[in-house]
Tab-separated table of C-alpha atoms and ligand atoms in Angstrom:
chain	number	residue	atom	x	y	z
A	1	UNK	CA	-10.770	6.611	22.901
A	2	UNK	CA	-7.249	6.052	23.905
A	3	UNK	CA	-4.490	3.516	22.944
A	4	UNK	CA	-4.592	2.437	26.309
A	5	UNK	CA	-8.106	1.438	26.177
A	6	UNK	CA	-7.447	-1.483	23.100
A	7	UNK	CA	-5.250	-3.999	25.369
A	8	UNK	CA	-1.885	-4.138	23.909
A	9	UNK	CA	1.203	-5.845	24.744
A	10	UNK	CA	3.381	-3.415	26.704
A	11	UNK	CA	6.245	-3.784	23.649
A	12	UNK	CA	3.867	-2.568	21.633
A	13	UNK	CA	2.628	0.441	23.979
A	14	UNK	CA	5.616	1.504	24.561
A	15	UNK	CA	6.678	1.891	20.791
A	16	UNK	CA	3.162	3.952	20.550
A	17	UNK	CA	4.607	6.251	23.585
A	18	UNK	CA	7.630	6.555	21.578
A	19	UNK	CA	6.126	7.209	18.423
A	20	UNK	CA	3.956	9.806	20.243
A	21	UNK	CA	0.494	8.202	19.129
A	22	UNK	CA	-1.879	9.241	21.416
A	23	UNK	CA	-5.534	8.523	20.142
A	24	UNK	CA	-6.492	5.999	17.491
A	25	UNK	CA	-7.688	7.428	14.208
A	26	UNK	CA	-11.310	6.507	13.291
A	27	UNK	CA	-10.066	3.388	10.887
A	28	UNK	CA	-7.664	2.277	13.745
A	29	UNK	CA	-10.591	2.382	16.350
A	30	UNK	CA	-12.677	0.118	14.310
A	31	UNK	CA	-10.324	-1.938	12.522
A	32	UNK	CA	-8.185	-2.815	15.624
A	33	UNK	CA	-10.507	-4.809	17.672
A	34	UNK	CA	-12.155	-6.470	15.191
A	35	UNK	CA	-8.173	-7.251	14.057
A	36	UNK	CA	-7.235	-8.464	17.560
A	37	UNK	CA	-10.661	-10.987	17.397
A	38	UNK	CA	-8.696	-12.565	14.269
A	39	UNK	CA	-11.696	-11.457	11.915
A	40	UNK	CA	-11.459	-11.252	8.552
A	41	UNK	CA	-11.822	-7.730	7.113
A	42	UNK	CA	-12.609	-5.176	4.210
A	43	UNK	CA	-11.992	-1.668	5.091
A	44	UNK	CA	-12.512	1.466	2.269
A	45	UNK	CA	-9.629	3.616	3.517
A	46	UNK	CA	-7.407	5.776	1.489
A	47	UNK	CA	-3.566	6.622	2.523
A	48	UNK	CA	-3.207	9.465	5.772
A	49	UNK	CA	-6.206	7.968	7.516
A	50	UNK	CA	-3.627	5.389	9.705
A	51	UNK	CA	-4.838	2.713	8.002
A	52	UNK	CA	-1.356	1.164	8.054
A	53	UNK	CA	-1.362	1.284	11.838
A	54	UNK	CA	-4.635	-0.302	12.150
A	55	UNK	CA	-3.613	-3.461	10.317
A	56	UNK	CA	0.508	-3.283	11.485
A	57	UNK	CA	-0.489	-3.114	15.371
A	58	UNK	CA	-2.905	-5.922	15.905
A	59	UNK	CA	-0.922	-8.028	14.396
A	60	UNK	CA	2.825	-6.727	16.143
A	61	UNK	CA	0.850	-7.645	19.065
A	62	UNK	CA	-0.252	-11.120	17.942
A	63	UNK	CA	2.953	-11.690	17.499
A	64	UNK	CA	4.313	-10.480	20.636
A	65	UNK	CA	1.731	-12.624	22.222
A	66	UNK	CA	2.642	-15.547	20.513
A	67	UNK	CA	6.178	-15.456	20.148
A	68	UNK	CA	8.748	-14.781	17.067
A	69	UNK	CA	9.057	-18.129	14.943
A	70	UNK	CA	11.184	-19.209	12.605
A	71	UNK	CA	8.317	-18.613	10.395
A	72	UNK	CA	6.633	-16.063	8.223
A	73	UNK	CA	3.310	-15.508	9.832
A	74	UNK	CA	2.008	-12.336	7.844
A	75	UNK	CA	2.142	-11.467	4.507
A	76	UNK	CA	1.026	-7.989	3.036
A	77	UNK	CA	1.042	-7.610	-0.636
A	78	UNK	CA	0.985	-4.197	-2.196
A	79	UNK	CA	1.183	-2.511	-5.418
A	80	UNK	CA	4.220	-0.515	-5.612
A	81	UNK	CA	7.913	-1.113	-3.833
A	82	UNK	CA	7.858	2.652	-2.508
A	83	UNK	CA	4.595	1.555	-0.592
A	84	UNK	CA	6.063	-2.137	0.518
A	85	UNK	CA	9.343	0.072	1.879
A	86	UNK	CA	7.118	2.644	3.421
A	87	UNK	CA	5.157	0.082	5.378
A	88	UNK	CA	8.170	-1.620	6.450
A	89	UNK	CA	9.461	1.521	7.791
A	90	UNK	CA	6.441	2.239	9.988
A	91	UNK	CA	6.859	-1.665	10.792
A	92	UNK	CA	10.419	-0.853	12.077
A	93	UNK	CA	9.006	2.265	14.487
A	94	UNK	CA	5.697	0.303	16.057
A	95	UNK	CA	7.850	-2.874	16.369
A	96	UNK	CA	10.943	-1.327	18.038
A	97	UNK	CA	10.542	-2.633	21.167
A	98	UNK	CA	8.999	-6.255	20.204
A	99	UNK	CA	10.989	-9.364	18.364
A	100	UNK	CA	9.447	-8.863	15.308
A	101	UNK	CA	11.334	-9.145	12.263
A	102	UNK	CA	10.076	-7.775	9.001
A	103	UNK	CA	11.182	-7.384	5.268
A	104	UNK	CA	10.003	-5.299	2.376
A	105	UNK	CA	10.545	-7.781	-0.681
A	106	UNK	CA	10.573	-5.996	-4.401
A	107	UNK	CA	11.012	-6.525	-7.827
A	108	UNK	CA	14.241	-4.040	-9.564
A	109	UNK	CA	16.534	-5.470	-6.762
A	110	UNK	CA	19.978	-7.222	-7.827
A	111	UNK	CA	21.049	-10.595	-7.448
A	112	UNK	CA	22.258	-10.014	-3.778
A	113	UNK	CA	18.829	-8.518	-2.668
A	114	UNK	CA	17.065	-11.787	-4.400
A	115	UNK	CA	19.681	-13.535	-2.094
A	116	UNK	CA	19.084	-11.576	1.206
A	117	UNK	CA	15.201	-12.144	0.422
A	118	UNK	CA	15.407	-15.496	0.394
A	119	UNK	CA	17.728	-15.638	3.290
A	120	UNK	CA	14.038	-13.487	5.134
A	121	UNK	CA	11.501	-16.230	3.643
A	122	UNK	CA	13.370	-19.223	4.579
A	123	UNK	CA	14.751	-18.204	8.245
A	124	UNK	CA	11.539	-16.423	8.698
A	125	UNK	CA	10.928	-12.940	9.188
A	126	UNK	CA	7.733	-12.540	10.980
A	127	UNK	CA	6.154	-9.908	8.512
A	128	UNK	CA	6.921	-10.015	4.712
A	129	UNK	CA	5.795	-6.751	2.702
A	130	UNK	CA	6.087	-7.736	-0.438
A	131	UNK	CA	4.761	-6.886	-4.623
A	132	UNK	CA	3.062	-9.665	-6.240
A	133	UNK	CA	5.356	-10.334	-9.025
A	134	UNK	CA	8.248	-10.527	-6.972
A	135	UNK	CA	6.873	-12.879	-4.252
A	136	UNK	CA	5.370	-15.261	-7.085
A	137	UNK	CA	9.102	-15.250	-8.530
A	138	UNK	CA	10.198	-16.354	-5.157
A	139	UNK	CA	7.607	-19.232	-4.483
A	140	UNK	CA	7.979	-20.535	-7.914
A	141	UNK	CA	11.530	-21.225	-6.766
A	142	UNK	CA	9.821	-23.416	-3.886
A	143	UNK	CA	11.756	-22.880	-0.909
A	144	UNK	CA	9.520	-20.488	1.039
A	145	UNK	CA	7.116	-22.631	3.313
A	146	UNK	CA	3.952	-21.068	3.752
A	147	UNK	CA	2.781	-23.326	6.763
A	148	UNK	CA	3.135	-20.642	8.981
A	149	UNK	CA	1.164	-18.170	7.382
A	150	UNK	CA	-1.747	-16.400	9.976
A	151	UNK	CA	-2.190	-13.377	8.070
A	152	UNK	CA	-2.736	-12.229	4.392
A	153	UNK	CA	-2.901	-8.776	3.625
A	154	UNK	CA	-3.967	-6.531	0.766
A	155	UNK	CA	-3.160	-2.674	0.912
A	156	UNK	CA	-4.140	-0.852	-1.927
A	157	UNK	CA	-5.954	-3.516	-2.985
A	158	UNK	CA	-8.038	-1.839	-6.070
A	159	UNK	CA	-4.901	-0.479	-7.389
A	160	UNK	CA	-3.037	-3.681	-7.985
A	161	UNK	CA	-6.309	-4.648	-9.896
A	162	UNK	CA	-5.968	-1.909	-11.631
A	163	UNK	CA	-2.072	-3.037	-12.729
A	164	UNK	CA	-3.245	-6.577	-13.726
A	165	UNK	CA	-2.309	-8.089	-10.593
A	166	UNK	CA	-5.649	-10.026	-10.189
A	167	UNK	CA	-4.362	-13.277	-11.053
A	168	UNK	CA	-1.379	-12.846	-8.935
A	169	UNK	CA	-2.947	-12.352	-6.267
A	170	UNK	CA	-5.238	-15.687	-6.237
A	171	UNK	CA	-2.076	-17.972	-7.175
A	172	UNK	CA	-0.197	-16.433	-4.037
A	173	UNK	CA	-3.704	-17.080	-2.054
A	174	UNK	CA	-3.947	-20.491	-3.144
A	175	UNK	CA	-0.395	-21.237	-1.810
A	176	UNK	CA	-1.562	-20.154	2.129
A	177	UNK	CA	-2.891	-22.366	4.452
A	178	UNK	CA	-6.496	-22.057	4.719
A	179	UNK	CA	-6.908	-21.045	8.124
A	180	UNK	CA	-5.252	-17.450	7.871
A	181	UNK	CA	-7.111	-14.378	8.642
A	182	UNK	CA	-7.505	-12.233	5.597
A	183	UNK	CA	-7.471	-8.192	5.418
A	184	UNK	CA	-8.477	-6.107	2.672
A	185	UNK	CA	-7.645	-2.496	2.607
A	186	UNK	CA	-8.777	-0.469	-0.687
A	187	UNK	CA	-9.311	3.219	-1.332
A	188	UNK	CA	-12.495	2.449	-3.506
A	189	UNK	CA	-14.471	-0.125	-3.661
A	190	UNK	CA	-15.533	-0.914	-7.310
A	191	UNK	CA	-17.443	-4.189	-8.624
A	192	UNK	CA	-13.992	-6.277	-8.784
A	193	UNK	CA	-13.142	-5.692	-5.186
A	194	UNK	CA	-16.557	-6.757	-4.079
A	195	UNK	CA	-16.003	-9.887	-6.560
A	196	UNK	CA	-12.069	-10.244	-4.536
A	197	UNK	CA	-13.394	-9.751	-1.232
A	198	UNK	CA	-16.420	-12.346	-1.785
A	199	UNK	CA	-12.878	-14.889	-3.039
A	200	UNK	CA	-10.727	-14.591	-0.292
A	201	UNK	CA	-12.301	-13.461	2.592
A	202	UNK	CA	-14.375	-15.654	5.321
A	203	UNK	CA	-17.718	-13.814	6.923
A	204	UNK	CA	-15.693	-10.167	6.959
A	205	UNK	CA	-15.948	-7.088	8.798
A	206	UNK	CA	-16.755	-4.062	6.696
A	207	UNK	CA	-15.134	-0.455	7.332
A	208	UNK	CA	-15.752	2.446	5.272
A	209	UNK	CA	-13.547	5.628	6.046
A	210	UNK	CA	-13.468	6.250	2.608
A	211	UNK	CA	-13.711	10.124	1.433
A	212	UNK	CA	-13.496	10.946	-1.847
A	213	UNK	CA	-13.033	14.297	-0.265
A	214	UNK	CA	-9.625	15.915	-0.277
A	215	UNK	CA	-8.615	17.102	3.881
A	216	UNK	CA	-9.735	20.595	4.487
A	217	UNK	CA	-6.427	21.581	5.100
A	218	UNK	CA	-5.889	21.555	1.623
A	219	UNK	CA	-6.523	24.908	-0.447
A	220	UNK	CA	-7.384	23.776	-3.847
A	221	UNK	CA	-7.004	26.499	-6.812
A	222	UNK	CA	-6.466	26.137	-10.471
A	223	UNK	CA	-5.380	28.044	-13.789
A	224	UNK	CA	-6.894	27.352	-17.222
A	225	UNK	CA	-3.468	27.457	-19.042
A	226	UNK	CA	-2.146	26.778	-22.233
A	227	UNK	CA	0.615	23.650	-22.352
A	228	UNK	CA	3.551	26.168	-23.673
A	229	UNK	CA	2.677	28.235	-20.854
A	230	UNK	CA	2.847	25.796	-18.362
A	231	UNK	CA	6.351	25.851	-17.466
A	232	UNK	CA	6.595	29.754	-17.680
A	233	UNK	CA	3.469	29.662	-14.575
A	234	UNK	CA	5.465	27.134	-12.269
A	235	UNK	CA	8.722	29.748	-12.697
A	236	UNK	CA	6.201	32.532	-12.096
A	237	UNK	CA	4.019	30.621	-8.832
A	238	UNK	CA	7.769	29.668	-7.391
A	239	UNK	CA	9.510	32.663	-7.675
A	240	UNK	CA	9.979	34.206	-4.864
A	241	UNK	CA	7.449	32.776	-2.448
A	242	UNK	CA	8.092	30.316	0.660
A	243	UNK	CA	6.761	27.197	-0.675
A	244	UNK	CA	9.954	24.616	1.105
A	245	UNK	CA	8.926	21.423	-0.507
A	246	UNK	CA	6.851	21.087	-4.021
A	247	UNK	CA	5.667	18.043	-5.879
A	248	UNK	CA	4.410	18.452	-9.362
A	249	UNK	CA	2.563	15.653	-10.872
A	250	UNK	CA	2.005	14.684	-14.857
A	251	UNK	CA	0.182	11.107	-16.104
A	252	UNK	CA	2.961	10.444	-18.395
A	253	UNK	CA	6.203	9.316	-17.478
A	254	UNK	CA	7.558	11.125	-20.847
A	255	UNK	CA	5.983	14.199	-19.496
A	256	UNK	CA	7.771	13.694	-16.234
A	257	UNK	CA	11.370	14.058	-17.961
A	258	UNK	CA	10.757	16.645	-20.010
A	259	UNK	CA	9.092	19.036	-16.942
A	260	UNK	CA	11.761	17.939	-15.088
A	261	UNK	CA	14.431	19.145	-18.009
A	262	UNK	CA	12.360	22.218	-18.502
A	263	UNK	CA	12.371	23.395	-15.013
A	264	UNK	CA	15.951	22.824	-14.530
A	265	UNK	CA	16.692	25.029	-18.054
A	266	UNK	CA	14.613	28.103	-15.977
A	267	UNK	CA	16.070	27.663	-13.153
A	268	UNK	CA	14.820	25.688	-10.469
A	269	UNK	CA	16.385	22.114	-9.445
A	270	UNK	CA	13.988	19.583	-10.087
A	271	UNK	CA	14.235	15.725	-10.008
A	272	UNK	CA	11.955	13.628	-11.520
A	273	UNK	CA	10.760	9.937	-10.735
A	274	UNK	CA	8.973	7.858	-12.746
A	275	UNK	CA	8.656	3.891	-13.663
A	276	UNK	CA	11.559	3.907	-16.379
A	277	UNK	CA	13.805	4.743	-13.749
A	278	UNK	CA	16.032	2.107	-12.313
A	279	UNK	CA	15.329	0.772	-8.716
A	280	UNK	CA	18.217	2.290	-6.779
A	281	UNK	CA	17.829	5.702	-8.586
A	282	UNK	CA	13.950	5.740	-7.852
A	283	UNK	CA	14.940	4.945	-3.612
A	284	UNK	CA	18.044	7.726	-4.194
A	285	UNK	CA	15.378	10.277	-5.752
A	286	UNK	CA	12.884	9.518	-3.292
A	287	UNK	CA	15.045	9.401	-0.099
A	288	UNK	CA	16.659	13.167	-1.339
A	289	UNK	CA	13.547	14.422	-1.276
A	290	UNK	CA	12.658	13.218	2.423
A	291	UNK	CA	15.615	14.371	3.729
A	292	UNK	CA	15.055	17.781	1.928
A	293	UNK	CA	17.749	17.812	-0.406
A	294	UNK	CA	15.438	18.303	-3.087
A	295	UNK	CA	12.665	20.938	-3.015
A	296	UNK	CA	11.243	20.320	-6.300
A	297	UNK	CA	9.945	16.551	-7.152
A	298	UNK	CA	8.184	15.870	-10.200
A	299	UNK	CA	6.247	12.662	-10.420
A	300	UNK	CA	3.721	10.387	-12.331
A	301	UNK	CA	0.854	9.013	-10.468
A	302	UNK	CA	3.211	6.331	-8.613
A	303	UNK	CA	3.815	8.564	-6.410
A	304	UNK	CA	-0.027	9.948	-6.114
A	305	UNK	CA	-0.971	7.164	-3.451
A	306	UNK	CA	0.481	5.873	0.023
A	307	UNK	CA	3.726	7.683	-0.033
A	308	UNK	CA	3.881	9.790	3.037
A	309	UNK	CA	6.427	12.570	3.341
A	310	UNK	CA	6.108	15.153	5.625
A	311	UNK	CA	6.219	18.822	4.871
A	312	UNK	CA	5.094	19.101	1.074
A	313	UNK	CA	3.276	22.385	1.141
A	314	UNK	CA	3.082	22.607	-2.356
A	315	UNK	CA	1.252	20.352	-5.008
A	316	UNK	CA	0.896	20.994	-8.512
A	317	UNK	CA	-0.787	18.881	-10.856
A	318	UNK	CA	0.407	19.420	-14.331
A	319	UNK	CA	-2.009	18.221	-15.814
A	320	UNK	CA	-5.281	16.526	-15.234
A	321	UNK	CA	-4.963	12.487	-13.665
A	322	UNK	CA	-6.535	10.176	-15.706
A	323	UNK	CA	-8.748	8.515	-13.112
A	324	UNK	CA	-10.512	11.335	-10.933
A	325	UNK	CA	-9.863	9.787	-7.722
A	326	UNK	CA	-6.417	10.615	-8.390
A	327	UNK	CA	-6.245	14.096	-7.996
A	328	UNK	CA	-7.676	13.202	-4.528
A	329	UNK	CA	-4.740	11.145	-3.927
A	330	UNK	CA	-2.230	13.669	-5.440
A	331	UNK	CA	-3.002	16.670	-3.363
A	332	UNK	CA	-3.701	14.670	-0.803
A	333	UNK	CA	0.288	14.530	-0.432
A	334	UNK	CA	0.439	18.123	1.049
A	335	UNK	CA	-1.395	18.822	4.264
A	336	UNK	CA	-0.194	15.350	6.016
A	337	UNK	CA	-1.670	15.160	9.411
A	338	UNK	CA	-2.590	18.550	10.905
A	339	UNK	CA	-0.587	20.706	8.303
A	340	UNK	CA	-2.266	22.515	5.868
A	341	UNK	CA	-1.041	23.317	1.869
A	342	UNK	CA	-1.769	24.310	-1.068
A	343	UNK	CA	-2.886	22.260	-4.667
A	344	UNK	CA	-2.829	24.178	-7.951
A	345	UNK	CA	-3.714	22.224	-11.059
A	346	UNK	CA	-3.410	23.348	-14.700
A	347	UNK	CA	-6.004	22.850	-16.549
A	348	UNK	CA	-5.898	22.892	-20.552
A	349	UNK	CA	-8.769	23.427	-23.099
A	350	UNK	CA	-8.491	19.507	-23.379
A	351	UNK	CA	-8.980	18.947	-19.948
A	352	UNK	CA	-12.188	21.077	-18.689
A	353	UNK	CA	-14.573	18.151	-18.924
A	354	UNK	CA	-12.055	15.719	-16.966
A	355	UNK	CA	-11.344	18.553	-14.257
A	356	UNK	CA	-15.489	19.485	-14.098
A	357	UNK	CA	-15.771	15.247	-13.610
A	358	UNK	CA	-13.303	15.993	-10.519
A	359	UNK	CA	-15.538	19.034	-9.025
A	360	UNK	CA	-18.324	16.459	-9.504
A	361	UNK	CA	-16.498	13.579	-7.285
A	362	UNK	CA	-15.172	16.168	-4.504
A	363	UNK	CA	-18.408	17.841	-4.433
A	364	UNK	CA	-17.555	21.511	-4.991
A	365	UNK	CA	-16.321	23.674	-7.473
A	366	UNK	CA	-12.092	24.636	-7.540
A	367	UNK	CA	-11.774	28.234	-7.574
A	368	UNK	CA	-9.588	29.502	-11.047
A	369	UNK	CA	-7.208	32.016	-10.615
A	370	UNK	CA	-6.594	34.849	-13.124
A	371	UNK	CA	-2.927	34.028	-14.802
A	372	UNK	CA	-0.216	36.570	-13.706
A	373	UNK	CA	0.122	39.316	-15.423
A	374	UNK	CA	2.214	38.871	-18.993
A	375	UNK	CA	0.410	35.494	-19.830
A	376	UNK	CA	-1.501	34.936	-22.899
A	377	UNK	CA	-5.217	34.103	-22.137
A	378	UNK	CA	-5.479	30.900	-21.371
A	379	UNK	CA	-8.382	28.282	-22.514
A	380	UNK	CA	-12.434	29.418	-21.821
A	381	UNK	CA	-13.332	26.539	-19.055
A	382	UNK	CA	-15.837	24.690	-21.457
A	383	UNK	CA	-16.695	21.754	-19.817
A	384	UNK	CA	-18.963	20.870	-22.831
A	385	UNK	CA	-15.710	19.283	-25.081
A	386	UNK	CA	-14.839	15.564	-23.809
A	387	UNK	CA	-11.395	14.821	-25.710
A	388	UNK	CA	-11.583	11.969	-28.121
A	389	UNK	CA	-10.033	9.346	-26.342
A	390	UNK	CA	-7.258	7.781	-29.129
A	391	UNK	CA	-5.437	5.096	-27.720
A	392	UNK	CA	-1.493	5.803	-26.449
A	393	UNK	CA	-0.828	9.329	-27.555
A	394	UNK	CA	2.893	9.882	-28.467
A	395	UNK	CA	4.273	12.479	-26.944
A	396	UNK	CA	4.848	15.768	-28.772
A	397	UNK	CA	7.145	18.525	-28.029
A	398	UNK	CA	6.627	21.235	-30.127
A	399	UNK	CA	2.728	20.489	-28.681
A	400	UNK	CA	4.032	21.159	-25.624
A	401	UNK	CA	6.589	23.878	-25.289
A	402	UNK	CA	6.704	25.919	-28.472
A	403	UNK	CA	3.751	28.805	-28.146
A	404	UNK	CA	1.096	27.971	-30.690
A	405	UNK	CA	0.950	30.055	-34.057
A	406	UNK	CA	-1.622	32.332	-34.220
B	501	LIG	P1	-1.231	5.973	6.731
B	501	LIG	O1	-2.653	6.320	6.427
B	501	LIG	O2	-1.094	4.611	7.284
B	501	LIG	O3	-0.345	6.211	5.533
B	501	LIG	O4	-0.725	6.952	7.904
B	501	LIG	C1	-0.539	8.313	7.712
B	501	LIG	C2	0.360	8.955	8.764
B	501	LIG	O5	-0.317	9.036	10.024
B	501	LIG	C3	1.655	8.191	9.050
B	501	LIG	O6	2.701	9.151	9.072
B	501	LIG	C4	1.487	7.602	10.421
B	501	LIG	O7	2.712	7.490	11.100
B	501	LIG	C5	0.557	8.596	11.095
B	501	LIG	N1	-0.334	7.983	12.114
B	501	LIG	C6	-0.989	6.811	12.014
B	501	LIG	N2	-1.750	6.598	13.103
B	501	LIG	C7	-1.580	7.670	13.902
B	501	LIG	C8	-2.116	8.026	15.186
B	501	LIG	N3	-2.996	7.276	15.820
B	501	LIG	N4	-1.720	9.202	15.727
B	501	LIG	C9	-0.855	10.005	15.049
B	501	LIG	N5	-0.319	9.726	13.845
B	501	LIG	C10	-0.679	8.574	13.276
């Protein structure tokens, strides 16, 4: 199947000719249509399968078809700010040659960026992209009218459940008109999204692209290392090999800043992004590393889902993600597209039962490489030994960097 074959607007062909999208990716071929019909819809699709396409150009060429008003007309809620500014840069590219005006709207901002939001919601920008919290914050004020509302979208869907946002999301529903169409977009789909889905959404479509298989452009490996070791096997992986652009990912924000310090004492640049950091600093961070200026990213799980950057050939996870479908979503930041790259994790004595629950979800075992010569022998990989789950651990340094005594 072609683009050519799905009846768009020519605005919105010819941003697909300038994009240089060719052929619809399996999500966009079935989602499209059944988008264009005004149906609702629930589609299991995790980030890199176009699934922000599939929703984004049905409804840049509603609007084109229609008209621009001075009215919002579509609203897509998602979890995180880097995925609302993401999606409104992909918004920009598809709707370059159409009217259509959109805004990413996000909590951290300053007073002037509440200001220039508002200024979007009340002279209407066609497409809002917005986080729950901060789009309740703005309706509570009560000068956005939702009258013009035609679509309501979720993206990442079961991760803002995840992050509480359940209620949220139903008080911002409530305030739509009830003829909109409704899109769902999730990467899983567990009991509450069924429950969501059965809440919002009129007679839907379903879609499953899901895989909880990472692309096979991805070579997985791993090393059963100590913590103390840890850093000393990044230096060693890094040094002198071609890897351009690496992302290393830990659970723990406090982990995050002390990799990140920890790197930069051996050696080798690093940045770090995590939640505690202030908005501007997290876009600075972020946009550094897209335009290369940083090699070396490290990361908690924020960054694990949705954010596409091009021409990350390296992951490494740290340590092991808390929720299994994670490390799907972590290396699934290297090998965008048709590229292929490489995912090393680190794996702990603590963490042989989580990684072997991980094997068990990707279907197939992760090769473990012998440590480089000099290293002390890492842990045995005894799955057997689930770590006693104790509420918030604090974090502990000497754990964690100072080689354990014999
Ligand atoms: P997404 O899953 O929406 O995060 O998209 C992943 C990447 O695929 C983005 O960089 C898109 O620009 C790109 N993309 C989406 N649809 C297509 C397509 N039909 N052909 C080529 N690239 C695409």
């Amino acid at each position: 199947m072609k683009f050519s074959e799905l009846g768009f607007e020519d605005q919105v062909t010819e941003a697909l000719d300038a994009m240089g999208f060719e052929t619809p990716t399996p999500i966009q071929q079935q989602a499209i249509p059944a988008v264009m019909q005004n149906k609702d819809m629930i589609a299991v699709a995790q980030t890199g399968t176009g699934k922000t396409a599939a929703f984004v150009l049905p409804i840049l060429n509603a609007i084109c078809k229609r008209g621009s008003s001075d009215k919002v007309s579509t609203i897509i809620i998602v979890p995180t700010r880097e995925l609302a500014i993401q999606i409104d840069q992909q918004i920009e590219g598809l709707s370059y040659f159409t009217n259509a005006t959109s805004i990413a709207i996000y909590g951290g901002g300053d007073g002037k960026s509440f200001d220039a939001e508002k200024k979007a919601l009340t002279t209407g920008a066609d497409i809002v992209i917005c986080t729950p919290g901060r789009f309740i914050s703005h309706l509570n004020m009560g000068y956005f009218d939702t009258s013009g509302v035609k679509h309501f979208i979720l993206d990442e869907a079961d991760r803002m459940l995840d992050m509480g946002f359940n209620e949220d999301i139903t008080r911002i529903a409530k305030k739509l008109p009830m003829e909109r169409q409704n899109l769902l977009f999730s990467a899983t789909m567990p009991p509450k999204i069924r429950q969501l889905s059965s809440q919002l959404l009129k007679d839907p479509i379903t879609i499953n692209i899901a895989i909880s298989k990472p692309n096979e452009g991805i070579l997985q490996a791993a090393y059963l290392v100590h913590n103390h070791q840890k850093i000393k096997l990044i230096s060693s992986i890094l040094t002198g090999k071609d890897h351009d652009y690496i992302l290393v990912f830990s659970s723990r924000k406090v982990t995050v800043k002390e990799i990140t310090k920890e790197l930069n004492k051996v050696g080798l640049p690093a940045k770090g992004i995590h939640s505690d950091l202030n908005q501007q600093e997290r876009e600075a961070v972020l946009l550094d590393f897209k335009n290369k200026k940083i090699k070396l990213l490290v990361a908690t799980d924020v960054l694990s889902r949705g954010i596409d950057i091009k021409g990350i050939n390296l992951v490494i996870n740290y340590d092991i993600p808390n929720d299994a479908e994670d490390y799907v979503h972590r290396i699934g930041r290297t090998a965008r597209g048709d590229n292929t790259g490489v995912a090393l994790t680190f794996i702990n004595s603590d963490d042989c039962y989580n990684f072997s629950k991980i094997e068990s979800l990707i279907g197939n075992e992760v090769r473990k490489l012998a440590l480089p010569e000099g290293f002390e022998e890492g842990p045995k990989y005894d799955t057997s030994y689930k770590k006693p789950f104790r509420g918030k651990k604090k974090f502990n340094k000497k754990k964690h960097w100072k080689p354990r005594k014999k």
